[in-house]
Structures are given as structure tokens and as C-alpha cells.
Short mmCIF file of C-alpha atoms and ligand atoms in Angstrom, two decimals:
data_model
loop_
_atom_site.label_atom_id
_atom_site.label_comp_id
_atom_site.label_asym_id
_atom_site.label_seq_id
_atom_site.Cartn_x
_atom_site.Cartn_y
_atom_site.Cartn_z
CA MET V 239 3.52 24.54 31.34
CA SER V 240 1.26 21.57 31.49
CA ASN V 241 2.69 18.34 32.86
CA LEU V 242 -0.03 16.31 31.16
CA ILE V 243 0.91 13.98 28.32
CA VAL V 244 -1.28 11.94 26.01
CA GLN V 245 0.18 8.56 25.02
CA LYS V 246 -1.48 6.63 22.19
CA PHE V 247 -0.74 2.94 21.63
CA GLY V 248 -1.59 1.52 18.20
CA GLY V 249 -2.91 -1.99 17.54
CA SER V 250 0.52 -3.58 17.08
CA SER V 251 1.70 -2.06 20.37
CA VAL V 252 -0.99 -3.98 22.29
CA ALA V 253 -1.17 -7.00 19.97
CA ASN V 254 -0.70 -9.61 22.73
CA PRO V 255 -0.57 -9.84 26.54
CA GLN V 256 3.20 -9.47 26.57
CA ARG V 257 3.05 -6.20 24.61
CA ILE V 258 0.21 -4.92 26.77
CA LYS V 259 2.44 -5.46 29.81
CA VAL V 260 5.32 -3.64 28.09
CA ALA V 261 3.01 -0.69 27.34
CA ALA V 262 1.80 -0.71 30.96
CA ARG V 263 5.40 -0.57 32.23
CA ARG V 264 6.15 2.42 30.00
CA ILE V 265 3.05 4.24 31.20
CA ALA V 266 3.95 3.48 34.83
CA LYS V 267 7.46 4.82 34.27
CA TYR V 268 6.14 8.16 33.02
CA LYS V 269 3.62 8.37 35.84
CA LYS V 270 6.41 7.87 38.36
CA LYS V 271 8.31 10.74 36.72
CA GLY V 272 5.45 12.97 37.86
CA TYR V 273 3.42 13.36 34.67
CA GLN V 274 -0.35 13.28 34.49
CA ILE V 275 -1.13 10.65 31.91
CA VAL V 276 -4.04 10.11 29.56
CA VAL V 277 -3.65 6.99 27.44
CA VAL V 278 -5.49 6.26 24.18
CA VAL V 279 -5.56 2.67 22.94
CA SER V 280 -6.46 1.00 19.63
CA ALA V 281 -8.03 -2.42 19.30
CA ILE V 282 -5.51 -5.24 19.74
CA GLY V 283 -3.63 -6.36 16.62
CA ASP V 284 -5.88 -6.71 13.58
CA GLN V 285 -9.09 -7.01 15.56
CA THR V 286 -10.87 -4.21 13.71
CA ASP V 287 -10.23 -6.00 10.39
CA GLU V 288 -11.46 -9.25 11.92
CA LEU V 289 -14.67 -7.61 13.11
CA ILE V 290 -15.24 -6.16 9.64
CA GLY V 291 -14.61 -9.62 8.14
CA LEU V 292 -17.21 -11.08 10.48
CA MET V 293 -19.79 -8.56 9.38
CA GLU V 294 -19.03 -9.27 5.72
CA GLN V 295 -20.11 -12.86 6.29
CA ILE V 296 -23.47 -11.59 7.51
CA SER V 297 -24.14 -8.68 5.17
CA LYS V 298 -22.52 -7.06 2.13
CA ASN V 299 -24.23 -3.80 2.92
CA PRO V 300 -24.65 -3.49 6.70
CA PRO V 301 -26.25 -0.40 8.26
CA SER V 302 -23.38 1.94 9.14
CA ARG V 303 -24.80 2.41 12.63
CA GLU V 304 -24.43 -1.32 13.28
CA MET V 305 -20.93 -1.27 11.78
CA ASP V 306 -19.95 1.30 14.40
CA MET V 307 -21.65 -0.66 17.16
CA LEU V 308 -19.49 -3.62 16.16
CA MET V 309 -16.17 -1.91 15.46
CA ALA V 310 -16.22 0.10 18.69
CA THR V 311 -16.11 -3.14 20.72
CA GLY V 312 -12.46 -3.71 19.73
CA GLU V 313 -11.20 -0.73 21.70
CA GLN V 314 -13.36 -1.62 24.70
CA VAL V 315 -11.41 -4.87 25.02
CA SER V 316 -7.99 -3.23 24.89
CA VAL V 317 -8.71 -0.45 27.40
CA ALA V 318 -9.83 -3.00 30.00
CA LEU V 319 -6.77 -5.21 29.45
CA LEU V 320 -4.33 -2.30 29.59
CA ALA V 321 -6.00 -0.87 32.70
CA ALA V 322 -5.71 -4.25 34.42
CA ALA V 323 -2.02 -4.47 33.45
CA ILE V 324 -1.37 -1.05 34.98
CA HIS V 325 -3.30 -2.04 38.09
CA GLU V 326 -1.04 -5.12 38.35
CA ALA V 327 1.91 -2.71 38.35
CA GLY V 328 0.44 -1.18 41.50
CA LEU V 329 -0.82 2.12 40.08
CA GLU V 330 -4.25 3.69 40.18
CA VAL V 331 -5.98 3.61 36.85
CA ILE V 332 -9.41 3.83 35.28
CA SER V 333 -10.57 3.02 31.74
CA PHE V 334 -13.33 4.70 29.75
CA THR V 335 -15.16 4.37 26.45
CA GLY V 336 -15.36 7.39 24.17
CA ALA V 337 -18.94 8.02 25.26
CA GLN V 338 -18.04 7.93 28.95
CA VAL V 339 -15.53 10.76 28.53
CA GLY V 340 -17.90 12.87 26.47
CA ILE V 341 -16.35 12.55 23.00
CA ILE V 342 -19.33 13.96 21.11
CA THR V 343 -19.41 13.49 17.34
CA ASP V 344 -21.69 14.21 14.41
CA LYS V 345 -23.88 11.43 13.00
CA SER V 346 -21.64 10.38 10.07
CA HIS V 347 -21.29 6.75 11.08
CA THR V 348 -17.90 5.11 10.27
CA LYS V 349 -16.31 8.52 9.57
CA ALA V 350 -17.68 10.74 12.30
CA ARG V 351 -16.16 14.09 13.21
CA ILE V 352 -15.60 15.17 16.80
CA LEU V 353 -17.77 18.16 17.69
CA ASP V 354 -16.87 18.54 21.33
CA ILE V 355 -15.11 16.87 24.22
CA ASN V 356 -16.40 17.32 27.73
CA ALA V 357 -13.26 16.53 29.67
CA ASP V 358 -14.68 17.02 33.20
CA ARG V 359 -14.60 13.33 34.07
CA ILE V 360 -11.00 12.98 32.88
CA HIS V 361 -9.91 16.00 34.97
CA GLU V 362 -11.71 14.60 37.99
CA GLU V 363 -9.91 11.25 37.78
CA LEU V 364 -6.54 12.85 37.05
CA LYS V 365 -6.96 14.99 40.15
CA LYS V 366 -7.38 11.81 42.19
CA GLY V 367 -3.96 10.78 40.89
CA LYS V 368 -5.24 8.16 38.48
CA ILE V 369 -3.96 7.24 35.05
CA VAL V 370 -6.85 7.64 32.61
CA ILE V 371 -7.25 5.23 29.70
CA VAL V 372 -9.59 6.13 26.85
CA ALA V 373 -10.80 3.89 24.04
CA GLY V 374 -9.56 5.28 20.73
CA PHE V 375 -11.49 5.53 17.46
CA GLN V 376 -14.92 6.05 19.02
CA GLY V 377 -17.38 8.68 20.12
CA VAL V 378 -21.08 9.15 20.65
CA THR V 379 -23.72 11.36 19.05
CA LEU V 380 -25.98 13.65 21.05
CA ASP V 381 -28.63 10.93 20.54
CA GLN V 382 -26.35 8.43 22.33
CA ASP V 383 -25.51 6.43 19.20
CA ILE V 384 -21.96 5.04 19.10
CA THR V 385 -19.82 6.30 16.22
CA THR V 386 -16.30 5.64 14.91
CA LEU V 387 -13.84 8.17 13.52
CA GLY V 388 -12.59 6.48 10.33
CA ARG V 389 -9.84 3.86 10.04
CA GLY V 390 -6.76 4.77 12.02
CA GLY V 391 -9.05 6.97 14.12
CA SER V 392 -7.33 6.38 17.46
CA ASP V 393 -4.80 8.95 16.24
CA MET V 394 -7.71 11.39 16.03
CA THR V 395 -8.84 10.57 19.58
CA ALA V 396 -5.31 11.16 20.84
CA VAL V 397 -4.80 14.46 19.02
CA ALA V 398 -8.26 15.76 19.96
CA LEU V 399 -7.73 14.86 23.64
CA ALA V 400 -4.26 16.44 23.61
CA LYS V 401 -5.87 19.62 22.32
CA ALA V 402 -8.80 19.56 24.74
CA LEU V 403 -6.55 18.84 27.75
CA LYS V 404 -3.80 21.25 26.62
CA ALA V 405 -1.27 18.43 26.79
CA LYS V 406 2.46 19.12 26.70
CA VAL V 407 2.84 16.51 23.96
CA CYS V 408 0.84 13.82 22.16
CA GLU V 409 3.01 10.70 21.89
CA ILE V 410 2.05 8.19 19.19
CA TYR V 411 3.57 4.79 20.01
CA THR V 412 3.73 2.46 17.03
CA ASP V 413 5.71 -0.41 15.47
CA VAL V 414 8.28 1.79 13.68
CA ASP V 415 10.78 4.29 15.15
CA GLY V 416 9.04 7.31 13.66
CA VAL V 417 8.07 8.74 10.31
CA TYR V 418 10.39 7.56 7.54
CA THR V 419 11.28 8.90 4.09
CA ALA V 420 9.20 5.98 2.73
CA ASP V 421 7.39 2.98 4.19
CA PRO V 422 10.27 1.02 5.77
CA ARG V 423 8.49 -2.20 4.85
CA ILE V 424 8.93 -1.31 1.16
CA VAL V 425 12.19 0.65 1.10
CA LYS V 426 14.86 -1.04 3.18
CA ASP V 427 17.17 1.99 3.41
CA ALA V 428 14.39 4.46 4.22
CA ARG V 429 15.55 6.93 6.84
CA LYS V 430 13.79 8.12 9.96
CA LEU V 431 13.01 11.84 9.91
CA ASP V 432 13.78 13.78 13.10
CA GLY V 433 11.27 16.50 12.33
CA LEU V 434 8.43 17.15 9.94
CA SER V 435 5.83 19.91 9.47
CA TYR V 436 2.10 19.28 9.99
CA GLU V 437 1.54 20.10 6.36
CA GLU V 438 4.01 17.50 5.15
CA MET V 439 2.65 14.80 7.44
CA LEU V 440 -0.86 15.65 6.31
CA GLU V 441 0.16 15.20 2.68
CA LEU V 442 2.18 12.05 3.34
CA ALA V 443 -0.73 10.53 5.25
CA SER V 444 -3.33 11.51 2.64
CA LEU V 445 -1.12 10.03 -0.06
CA GLY V 446 -0.69 6.64 1.59
CA ALA V 447 1.67 6.79 4.60
CA GLN V 448 -0.61 5.13 7.12
CA VAL V 449 1.65 5.84 10.09
CA MET V 450 -0.66 8.76 11.02
CA GLN V 451 -4.33 9.19 10.18
CA ALA V 452 -4.59 12.12 7.75
CA ARG V 453 -7.62 13.69 9.40
CA SER V 454 -5.88 13.74 12.78
CA MET V 455 -3.13 15.83 11.19
CA GLU V 456 -5.66 18.46 10.12
CA VAL V 457 -6.65 18.88 13.75
CA ALA V 458 -3.03 18.87 14.96
CA LYS V 459 -2.18 21.56 12.42
CA LYS V 460 -5.18 23.71 13.21
CA PHE V 461 -4.51 23.72 16.96
CA ASN V 462 -0.73 23.35 16.92
CA VAL V 463 -0.71 20.12 18.92
CA PRO V 464 2.90 18.89 19.34
CA ILE V 465 3.18 15.28 18.11
CA HIS V 466 5.95 12.76 18.78
CA VAL V 467 5.73 9.56 16.69
CA ARG V 468 7.91 6.88 18.27
CA SER V 469 8.47 3.19 18.81
CA SER V 470 6.67 1.28 21.54
CA PHE V 471 9.57 -1.21 21.60
CA THR V 472 12.51 1.16 22.29
CA ASN V 473 13.24 4.41 24.11
CA LYS V 474 14.68 6.12 21.04
CA GLN V 475 13.62 9.62 20.10
CA GLY V 476 11.19 9.40 17.18
CA THR V 477 9.83 12.07 14.81
CA ILE V 478 8.56 15.42 16.05
CA ILE V 479 5.70 16.85 14.00
CA SER V 480 5.31 20.57 14.50
CA LYS V 481 4.85 23.91 12.79
CA GLU V 482 7.05 24.54 9.81
CA VAL V 483 10.53 25.75 10.75
CA LYS V 484 12.81 27.58 8.39
CA ALA V 485 15.36 24.76 8.07
CA MET V 486 12.69 22.44 6.65
CA GLU V 487 12.55 24.51 3.49
CA ASP V 488 16.14 23.66 2.66
CA VAL V 489 15.13 20.07 2.08
CA LEU V 490 13.66 19.35 -1.30
CA VAL V 491 11.68 16.18 -0.65
CA SER V 492 10.80 14.63 2.72
CA GLY V 493 9.10 11.46 1.64
CA VAL V 494 7.78 9.15 -1.05
CA THR V 495 4.45 7.33 -0.79
CA ALA V 496 2.26 4.93 -2.71
CA ASN V 497 -1.49 4.60 -2.50
CA LYS V 498 -2.81 1.36 -3.96
CA ASN V 499 -6.42 1.88 -2.93
CA GLU V 500 -7.67 4.08 -5.73
CA ALA V 501 -9.40 3.28 -9.01
CA LYS V 502 -9.60 5.22 -12.27
CA VAL V 503 -12.96 5.82 -13.95
CA THR V 504 -13.33 7.15 -17.51
CA ILE V 505 -16.52 8.58 -18.98
CA CYS V 506 -15.95 8.19 -22.71
CA GLY V 507 -16.99 10.50 -25.53
CA VAL V 508 -18.59 13.27 -23.48
CA PRO V 509 -19.54 16.40 -25.47
CA ASP V 510 -16.83 19.08 -25.25
CA LYS V 511 -18.95 22.05 -24.21
CA PRO V 512 -19.35 24.33 -21.19
CA GLY V 513 -21.17 22.98 -18.15
CA ILE V 514 -20.57 19.27 -18.71
CA ALA V 515 -17.77 18.89 -16.14
CA ALA V 516 -19.81 20.92 -13.67
CA LYS V 517 -22.75 18.60 -14.17
CA ILE V 518 -20.71 15.41 -13.82
CA PHE V 519 -18.86 16.44 -10.68
CA SER V 520 -21.95 17.95 -9.04
CA GLU V 521 -23.74 14.62 -9.45
CA LEU V 522 -20.80 12.75 -7.92
CA ALA V 523 -20.58 15.24 -5.05
CA LYS V 524 -24.28 14.75 -4.32
CA GLU V 525 -23.49 11.08 -3.71
CA GLU V 526 -20.66 12.13 -1.37
CA ILE V 527 -18.04 10.56 -3.64
CA ASN V 528 -14.63 12.18 -3.21
CA ILE V 529 -12.79 12.76 -6.46
CA ASP V 530 -9.03 12.86 -6.42
CA MET V 531 -7.27 13.39 -9.76
CA ILE V 532 -9.08 14.60 -12.87
CA ILE V 533 -7.85 14.56 -16.45
CA GLN V 534 -9.60 15.74 -19.60
CA ASN V 535 -8.07 15.88 -23.03
CA ILE V 536 -8.68 18.39 -25.80
CA SER V 537 -11.23 17.12 -28.28
CA ARG V 538 -10.68 16.83 -31.99
CA THR V 539 -14.15 15.60 -32.78
CA GLY V 540 -16.34 17.62 -30.39
CA ALA V 541 -16.29 14.82 -27.81
CA THR V 542 -13.65 13.95 -25.22
CA ASP V 543 -12.83 11.37 -22.55
CA LEU V 544 -12.95 12.45 -18.93
CA SER V 545 -10.99 10.38 -16.39
CA PHE V 546 -10.83 10.72 -12.63
CA THR V 547 -9.75 8.66 -9.63
CA VAL V 548 -11.79 7.69 -6.57
CA MET V 549 -11.22 5.56 -3.49
CA GLY V 550 -11.48 1.87 -4.35
CA THR V 551 -14.22 1.51 -1.75
CA ASP V 552 -16.32 4.10 -3.63
CA LEU V 553 -15.84 2.46 -7.05
CA LYS V 554 -19.12 0.55 -7.25
CA ARG V 555 -21.21 3.58 -6.37
CA THR V 556 -19.15 5.76 -8.69
CA LEU V 557 -19.80 3.45 -11.64
CA VAL V 558 -23.55 3.49 -11.04
CA VAL V 559 -23.61 7.31 -10.93
CA SER V 560 -21.22 7.63 -13.89
CA GLU V 561 -23.30 5.35 -16.13
CA LYS V 562 -26.32 7.48 -15.39
CA ILE V 563 -24.41 10.69 -16.09
CA SER V 564 -22.96 9.29 -19.31
CA LYS V 565 -26.42 8.49 -20.61
CA GLY V 566 -27.70 11.88 -19.51
CA VAL V 567 -25.03 13.87 -21.38
CA GLY V 568 -24.94 11.63 -24.47
CA GLY V 569 -21.57 10.02 -23.63
CA GLU V 570 -20.29 6.75 -25.05
CA GLY V 571 -20.17 4.75 -21.82
CA VAL V 572 -17.92 4.21 -18.81
CA THR V 573 -14.74 2.19 -18.29
CA TYR V 574 -12.66 1.69 -15.16
CA ASP V 575 -9.25 0.45 -14.03
CA LYS V 576 -8.62 -0.94 -10.54
CA ASP V 577 -5.08 -1.89 -11.36
CA ILE V 578 -3.55 1.51 -10.55
CA ALA V 579 -1.40 3.07 -7.86
CA LYS V 580 -0.61 6.67 -7.12
CA VAL V 581 3.03 7.37 -6.24
CA SER V 582 3.89 10.76 -4.77
CA VAL V 583 6.76 12.88 -3.53
CA VAL V 584 6.14 15.39 -0.73
CA GLY V 585 8.23 18.25 0.64
CA ILE V 586 7.74 21.87 1.64
CA GLY V 587 11.09 22.64 -0.02
CA MET V 588 9.40 22.05 -3.39
CA ARG V 589 7.82 25.49 -3.11
CA SER V 590 11.12 27.16 -3.79
CA HIS V 591 12.91 24.60 -5.95
CA VAL V 592 12.50 23.65 -9.59
CA GLY V 593 13.15 20.35 -11.33
CA VAL V 594 11.38 18.06 -8.88
CA ALA V 595 8.84 16.83 -11.41
CA ALA V 596 11.52 16.24 -14.03
CA LYS V 597 13.57 14.17 -11.57
CA MET V 598 10.57 12.07 -10.61
CA PHE V 599 9.50 11.43 -14.22
CA THR V 600 13.07 10.59 -15.22
CA ALA V 601 13.31 8.03 -12.42
CA LEU V 602 10.10 6.35 -13.61
CA ALA V 603 11.17 6.47 -17.26
CA SER V 604 14.52 4.84 -16.44
CA ARG V 605 12.69 1.54 -15.95
CA GLY V 606 9.97 2.12 -18.53
CA ILE V 607 7.22 2.83 -15.98
CA ASN V 608 4.41 4.58 -17.83
CA ILE V 609 2.62 7.55 -16.22
CA GLY V 610 -1.15 7.58 -16.68
CA MET V 611 -2.05 10.77 -14.82
CA ILE V 612 -0.16 13.56 -13.06
CA SER V 613 -1.22 16.06 -10.43
CA THR V 614 0.77 18.65 -8.55
CA SER V 615 0.34 21.06 -5.67
CA GLU V 616 2.74 23.44 -3.96
CA ILE V 617 4.30 20.68 -1.89
CA LYS V 618 3.61 17.42 -3.76
CA ILE V 619 3.69 15.68 -7.14
CA SER V 620 1.66 12.53 -7.79
CA CYS V 621 1.70 10.11 -10.73
CA VAL V 622 -0.73 7.31 -11.47
CA ILE V 623 1.03 4.16 -12.69
CA LYS V 624 0.27 0.41 -12.88
CA LYS V 625 -0.30 -1.08 -9.44
CA LYS V 626 2.14 -3.94 -9.88
CA ARG V 627 5.01 -1.48 -10.37
CA ALA V 628 4.21 0.67 -7.34
CA ASP V 629 6.84 -0.67 -4.92
CA GLU V 630 9.53 -0.57 -7.60
CA ALA V 631 8.55 3.03 -8.40
CA VAL V 632 8.77 4.09 -4.76
CA LYS V 633 12.26 2.59 -4.48
CA LEU V 634 13.40 4.27 -7.71
CA ILE V 635 12.11 7.69 -6.72
CA HIS V 636 13.49 7.35 -3.18
CA LYS V 637 16.91 6.65 -4.67
CA ALA V 638 16.68 9.41 -7.31
CA PHE V 639 16.16 12.03 -4.58
CA GLY V 640 19.00 10.62 -2.47
CA LEU V 641 16.70 10.02 0.47
CA GLY V 642 18.43 6.89 1.68
CA LYS V 643 21.78 8.40 2.56
CA GLY V 644 23.14 11.88 3.08
CA GLY V 645 19.68 13.42 2.81
CA ARG V 646 17.65 15.25 5.40
CA LYS V 647 18.43 14.52 9.02
P1 ADP H 767 -0.56 1.49 14.56
O1 ADP H 767 -1.16 0.14 14.72
O2 ADP H 767 0.48 1.80 15.59
O3 ADP H 767 -1.57 2.59 14.41
P2 ADP H 767 -0.12 1.58 11.69
O4 ADP H 767 -0.05 0.23 11.08
O5 ADP H 767 -1.38 2.37 11.55
O6 ADP H 767 0.30 1.44 13.21
O7 ADP H 767 1.07 2.50 11.15
C1 ADP H 767 2.41 2.05 11.23
C2 ADP H 767 2.86 1.49 9.88
O8 ADP H 767 2.84 2.53 8.90
C3 ADP H 767 4.27 0.99 9.85
O9 ADP H 767 4.36 -0.36 10.25
C4 ADP H 767 4.72 1.22 8.41
O10 ADP H 767 4.79 0.02 7.66
C5 ADP H 767 3.63 2.11 7.81
N1 ADP H 767 4.18 3.27 7.10
C6 ADP H 767 3.82 3.65 5.85
N2 ADP H 767 4.52 4.72 5.45
C7 ADP H 767 5.35 5.04 6.48
C8 ADP H 767 6.33 6.07 6.67
N3 ADP H 767 6.58 6.98 5.73
N4 ADP H 767 7.00 6.11 7.84
C9 ADP H 767 6.75 5.19 8.81
N5 ADP H 767 5.83 4.19 8.68
C10 ADP H 767 5.14 4.12 7.52
N1 LIG H 768 -8.79 0.11 15.50
C1 LIG H 768 -9.08 1.14 14.53
C2 LIG H 768 -8.58 0.74 13.15
O1 LIG H 768 -8.03 -0.34 12.99
C3 LIG H 768 -8.52 2.47 14.94
C4 LIG H 768 -7.01 2.54 14.98
O2 LIG H 768 -6.32 1.52 14.99
O3 LIG H 768 -6.49 3.68 15.06
O4 LIG H 768 -8.79 1.47 12.20
MG1 MG H 769 -2.61 3.60 12.82
#
């Protein structure tokens, strides 16, 4: 069994010099226990947001290559500071950028995918007894251009390295004790989950629980990388994310989420005939716009409204394409609504239980929260509601499923 562990520290865990020293002490403690350690670090605090804000003052539409060039600097700062803190503690350590440790990605700037990791340099340094620190969130193309892996992408670096190095565990140190039944900042009596399946964490993350990057969970699931999400401020056991175990199915719902970053677009009065939906969604796909929920009503007059949701950041582009499509198919124009939120419940137990949707809808109805759209899958139900009622809805649903007390341990 490997004695190598990957430890990832998020932005809040290295937000100031004091916290960097605390992280260094934890790393040193594990090293002294005899583990080989590879550390992945995010940019300090909100530095990535600050860098993006800086760029916005220069350009509303910067080249994505330059965006990556800029954003990747954040992690270069934190690796150097953390390495120096570990050095102060008297241990041997070396820091690297993503490019230096051969994290090769495709060319999709700002959302690049890792193609390969050449871990020779890491192995070499580990063999010398050093602690290796790697900048999260970044890689390099075969043409030597710097790329980033999407927001929250240090999780991806950590999971991908854990896989490549066959680590015993990938520890994700953050500012909460683990994965909770809902965002503990919104729901005060949210409970920490001891265990969770990859599939559930993937859904929770895709639906708005930012504690793990969704894409990193796809990789963890595919390669069975054991994940431990835990606090960087305490020594408490956190949440283990692993393959589904039988007991997990006994629990109806594991978590409730809200995503406030989507927008609803409606193409009005489109002809109700075969091929129209295919045309509309092919055009949107060509522009690489991801569609989430889709709703189309029956038509009484030969024309119908078609609504769908997209990421808020894709709204402008979506409207341009939709206007064009609407004209092309003889529609009556396009409307949009940014004032929406998607609230969801997730749980693998839903596969074998009935009544989950009814319970969720009843909870929303109890306070007169109107549902605009609904979508379901085997392990989740999502409803689109007004954005300003999102937090209230999460609390109501959390309570309706008894997640606060006496629920899953
Ligand atoms: P880091 O900087 O360590 O990467 P993030 O800010 O990305 O941390 O993720 C941690 C935050 O995720 C928490 O502070 C918490 O508010 C939020 N969060 C949202 N949903 C959940 C959830 N279900 N369980 C735990 N944390 C959640
Ligand atoms: N610093 C990057 C971000 O803010 C990556 C990360 O924190 O995981 O998105
Ligand atoms: Mg994060």
C-alpha cells in the first residue's frame, strides 16, 4: 500500500501568513509520521477573483490565453510562500508550477482538461525525501501555453495527481469540517456527512455545492480516488467520498443545494413541428453553450414557447444565438429571466424510494414558492424558483426531509 498522500489546501486555508504557517505545521506533522507528501495549493484568499477584477478594468472581452496567463500567477505566489514556511519548520521542500511537473492539458483556455501528467520530477524529489508542493488550477499545453482548469480547479489538480501517483488518499483541506447536508452558511443546522458516494458529490457539486469542483469528481469517480474533505483548522475526521456502499441506499436524500448562477431563456411562438428543437439546440451546441433544463409546452395554436436554462456567464451569447434562431424559424422573439435559482435535492436512495418529489413540492408550496421548471434524474430533483427565495427554499426543503437532526450519519 502506498504511503503517499496528496494534501490540497484551498484559498481560505492559506488566506494569510498565519494560516500558511498552520498549513505548514500540519504538512510537517504528516511528513514526520513517515508519509511521502505532495501538496496542492490554491491562490491565497480571493486572489483569483481580484485578478479577474483587474482584467475587467482593462478589457470586457480579454483573450482567454491572457486570462490564463494572469490567473495562473495566483497559485505561483502561494506555492512559494508555503514552501518557505515549511523550510522554516526545518524540512526539505520544493515548489513547482503545473508546467514544471508536466501537467499537460488541451488548449481550452480557462477550462482546460488534463491529458497527461508526467510525474517523473515529482518522484525524483520525493525520493530525495522532499515534500513536493504543486501549484493548483494550472497546466500547460504541448505548445507551452499556460492553461487553467476552471474555477475551483485546484481540486482537479489534487485528484489528478492522487490518481497519477497512486496516492493512499487525497485530502481536501477547506474552511468547513466536510461536506454538509446543505451549505452551512445558509442552513445553520446543516449536518456534516461522514460518507458520500462519488455520484452524489458529483451531483451536489454540479448543482451548486462549491465545496468540491464538479469536474474533479468525475475523475475521482472514474479512477476510484479516495477523497477526504476536512477542515484545515481542526483535526476532526471530515467526509469520506468513495464508491457507493450498500448502506448509502437506505438514506433518501443526502443534501440540498441552490444554484443562483443560471438564467432562463424563452424563444416565443416557435412552430410546433418536427425538427425545430433539433435545429435550435444544434445551433446552441455549435456555440459551445451548455443547456441545462428544457421545457416545452403543448401548442394549441400551432406555435409554442420553448424555455431553457444556461449558465449566467453564457447568457449574452445565448441571447445573440437565440434571436438569430427565432428569426430563422419564424418565432415571435426571445425573452430572458436572470432572477432565477435552481434548488435541488440529491440522494442515491431516491432510486428505490417514491414520494421525494411530492415532499419537495409540498415544502415549497407551504410558503407559496412558485415552481417555474422541474427536472429529475435517478438521484436528483431540481426546481427553478425566484432567486430571492432560494435560501428560504433550501431551509424549507432541508427541514422537510429531516436532514438537520436524526437523519443520515
Ligand atoms: P476552498 O477555498 O477551500 O476551495 P470553497 O470556498 O471552494 O473552499 O468551498 C468551501 C465552501 O463551500 C464552504 O465555505 C461552504 O460555504 C461552501 N459549501 C456549499 N455547499 C456546501 C456543502 N454542502 N457542504 C459544505 N460546504 C458547502
Ligand atoms: N484559485 C482558483 C479559483 O479561485 C482555483 C481554486 O481555488 O481551486 O478558482
Ligand atoms: Mg474550492
